[in-house]
Coordinates of C-alpha atoms in Angstrom, one line a residue:
M1 CA 25.5 28.2 2.9
T2 CA 26.5 25.8 5.7
D3 CA 29.0 23.2 5.3
R4 CA 26.8 20.3 4.9
A5 CA 24.4 22.1 2.7
K6 CA 27.7 22.7 0.6
E7 CA 28.5 19.0 0.8
L8 CA 24.9 18.3 -0.6
E9 CA 25.1 20.0 -3.6
E10 CA 28.5 19.1 -4.5
A11 CA 27.3 15.3 -4.3
A12 CA 24.0 16.0 -6.2
A13 CA 26.3 18.3 -9.0
S14 CA 27.9 14.8 -10.1
I15 CA 24.5 14.0 -11.8
D16 CA 24.0 14.0 -15.4
E17 CA 20.7 14.9 -16.9
A18 CA 19.9 11.5 -18.4
S19 CA 19.9 9.9 -14.8
L20 CA 17.7 12.9 -13.4
D21 CA 15.4 12.3 -16.2
M22 CA 14.9 9.1 -15.8
A23 CA 14.4 9.8 -12.1
R24 CA 11.9 12.1 -12.4
K25 CA 10.0 10.1 -15.0
A26 CA 9.9 6.9 -12.5
V27 CA 8.3 9.4 -9.7
I28 CA 5.7 10.8 -12.1
M29 CA 4.7 7.5 -13.0
G30 CA 4.2 6.6 -9.7
C31 CA 2.1 9.7 -9.0
Q32 CA 0.1 8.9 -12.1
E33 CA -0.5 5.2 -11.0
L34 CA -0.9 6.5 -7.0
I35 CA -4.2 9.1 -8.9
Y36 CA -5.8 6.5 -10.4
W37 CA -6.2 4.1 -7.4
L38 CA -7.1 7.2 -5.1
E39 CA -9.9 8.2 -7.8
L40 CA -11.1 4.2 -7.6
L41 CA -11.1 4.5 -3.8
S42 CA -12.8 7.6 -3.9
R43 CA -15.3 6.1 -5.9
R44 CA -15.9 3.0 -3.5
L45 CA -15.8 4.8 -0.5
E46 CA -19.3 5.8 -0.8
R47 CA -20.5 2.6 -0.6
V48 CA -18.7 1.3 2.1
G49 CA -20.2 0.4 5.2
P50 CA -19.2 0.5 9.1
E51 CA -18.1 -2.8 9.1
K52 CA -15.6 -2.4 6.0
Q53 CA -14.3 0.9 7.0
H54 CA -11.4 -0.5 8.9
K55 CA -10.5 -2.7 5.9
F56 CA -10.4 0.2 3.5
A57 CA -8.2 2.5 5.8
R58 CA -5.9 0.1 6.1
A59 CA -5.9 -0.4 2.2
F60 CA -5.8 3.3 1.4
S61 CA -3.0 3.3 3.6
L62 CA -0.8 0.2 1.6
I63 CA -1.7 1.7 -1.2
L64 CA -0.6 5.1 -0.5
L65 CA 2.8 3.7 1.0
G66 CA 3.1 1.4 -1.8
H67 CA 3.2 4.4 -4.5
L68 CA 5.9 7.0 -2.9
P69 CA 9.2 7.4 -4.3
T70 CA 10.9 5.2 -2.3
R71 CA 12.6 2.8 -5.0
P72 CA 15.6 2.7 -6.5
G73 CA 14.6 4.3 -9.6
T74 CA 13.2 7.3 -8.6
C75 CA 16.5 8.2 -7.0
P76 CA 19.1 9.8 -9.5
F77 CA 21.8 8.3 -7.5
C78 CA 20.8 4.7 -8.2
V79 CA 20.0 5.4 -11.3
Q80 CA 23.3 6.7 -12.3
Y81 CA 25.5 4.7 -9.9
G82 CA 23.7 1.8 -9.0
Q83 CA 23.9 -0.5 -11.9
S84 CA 27.3 -1.9 -11.0
R85 CA 26.1 -2.2 -7.3
S86 CA 29.5 -1.1 -6.7
C87 CA 28.3 2.3 -6.1
R88 CA 31.8 3.9 -6.9
G89 CA 31.6 7.8 -7.0
C90 CA 27.8 8.0 -5.6
G91 CA 27.7 11.2 -3.9
Y92 CA 24.8 9.9 -2.0
A93 CA 26.9 7.0 -0.7
A94 CA 29.6 9.4 0.1
T95 CA 27.5 11.5 2.3
H96 CA 24.8 9.7 4.0
G97 CA 26.5 6.0 3.6
R98 CA 25.9 3.1 1.3
C99 CA 22.2 2.3 1.0
D100 CA 23.4 -1.4 1.8
S101 CA 24.5 -0.6 4.7
D102 CA 22.6 -1.1 8.2
Q103 CA 23.0 2.2 9.5
S104 CA 22.8 4.2 6.5
S105 CA 20.5 7.0 6.5
F106 CA 18.3 5.0 3.5
S107 CA 18.5 1.7 5.2
L108 CA 17.0 3.5 8.8
F109 CA 14.6 5.3 7.0
I110 CA 13.3 2.3 4.8
E111 CA 13.6 0.0 7.4
A112 CA 11.1 2.1 9.7
F113 CA 8.8 2.8 6.5
S114 CA 8.5 -0.6 5.9
E115 CA 8.1 -1.0 9.5
L116 CA 5.5 1.3 9.1
G117 CA 3.5 -0.8 6.6
R118 CA 3.6 -4.2 8.5
V119 CA 2.0 -2.6 11.5
I120 CA -0.9 -1.1 9.3
Y121 CA -1.3 -4.3 7.4
Q122 CA -1.5 -6.3 10.6
D123 CA -3.3 -3.9 12.4
T124 CA -6.9 -5.8 13.5
G125 CA -8.4 -3.4 16.1
G126 CA -11.4 -1.6 15.5
L127 CA -12.6 1.8 15.1
N128 CA -13.1 3.7 18.3
C129 CA -15.3 6.7 16.1
H130 CA -18.8 7.5 14.5
P131 CA -18.7 5.9 10.8
D132 CA -19.4 9.7 9.9
D133 CA -16.4 10.5 11.2
V134 CA -14.4 7.6 9.8
R135 CA -16.0 8.7 6.1
L136 CA -15.5 11.9 6.5
R137 CA -11.6 11.8 7.6
L138 CA -10.9 9.0 4.9
E139 CA -12.4 11.7 2.1
H140 CA -9.5 14.4 3.4
C141 CA -6.9 11.8 3.4
I142 CA -7.6 10.8 -0.1
R143 CA -8.9 14.1 -1.5
F144 CA -5.4 15.7 -0.6
S145 CA -3.3 13.0 -1.2
R146 CA -4.5 13.1 -4.4
L147 CA -3.7 16.7 -4.8
L148 CA -0.1 16.5 -3.0
A149 CA 0.2 13.3 -6.1
A150 CA -0.6 16.3 -8.7
D151 CA 1.6 19.3 -7.2
M152 CA 4.4 16.5 -7.2
M153 CA 4.2 15.7 -11.0
T154 CA 4.0 19.4 -11.7
D155 CA 6.9 20.4 -9.5
I156 CA 9.5 18.3 -10.3
D157 CA 9.8 18.3 -13.9
S158 CA 12.9 21.0 -14.0
L159 CA 14.0 20.5 -10.6
C160 CA 17.7 19.8 -10.4
A161 CA 19.1 16.8 -8.8
R162 CA 19.7 18.3 -5.6
E163 CA 16.2 20.0 -5.4
L164 CA 14.3 16.6 -6.4
M165 CA 15.9 15.2 -3.2
E166 CA 14.6 17.9 -1.3
R167 CA 11.2 17.7 -3.0
K168 CA 11.1 13.9 -2.0
V169 CA 11.5 14.5 1.1
R170 CA 8.8 17.0 1.8
Y171 CA 6.8 14.9 -0.3
L172 CA 7.2 11.8 1.3
G173 CA 6.5 13.5 4.8
Q174 CA 3.3 15.0 3.5
M175 CA 2.3 11.9 2.6
I176 CA 3.0 9.8 5.4
D177 CA 0.9 12.5 7.6
L178 CA -1.8 11.8 5.6
L179 CA -1.9 8.4 7.0
P180 CA -5.7 8.1 9.0
K181 CA -3.5 6.9 11.7
E182 CA -6.2 7.7 14.4
L183 CA -7.9 5.1 13.0
F184 CA -5.5 2.3 13.9
G185 CA -4.0 0.9 17.0
P186 CA -1.4 3.2 19.1
E187 CA 1.5 0.9 17.4
I188 CA 1.0 3.2 14.5
M189 CA 1.8 6.1 16.0
E190 CA 5.2 4.7 17.3
S191 CA 5.8 3.6 13.5
W192 CA 4.7 6.9 12.0
R193 CA 7.1 8.6 14.6
R194 CA 10.3 6.7 13.8
V195 CA 9.3 7.3 10.1
H196 CA 9.8 11.1 10.3
E197 CA 12.6 10.7 12.4
T198 CA 14.6 8.8 10.2
L199 CA 13.2 11.1 7.0
R200 CA 14.8 14.0 8.8
N201 CA 18.0 12.6 7.6
Y202 CA 17.2 11.2 4.1
W203 CA 18.7 14.1 2.5

């Protein structure tokens, strides 16, 4: 075990079962809500004409981002140590910096994550591929994001705090990879790369 891995193991060991359970339930709730929206989007996609595909792609992307486990309630450290806002004793703050610090791992990630959402929301470019190809791409993104959300719910039920944080990082990366980036303007790729770069230090 590397020194960093040992440090993270020790940080996560301080999380009690109640805090871990609350974080797990919050993640599961987000997955359930996302699956509901994805099923709705899947049915609606059949009726979306070429002129509405870009708008639909933006809506799907923003719904996906909005239901990923980035909120404090999905983090066992925030659940356990964030109530008083002092973060005293928080192993995440000790290993990654306080989340409210501009240069902490979480702040850098959430800034990049929020910027990605902003760029998608403001994208007004047209689609540069055939409507049938756009539909196939969106069908793929919806289908696999739904499978990943279902897998996430199944996986996290028995995970310890360290494993939950590791699983969240993997889930976030997989979901962000399913954004239909090629259907948006060039700014999206740069924002997407920045999210992945900061995600590496999220845990």
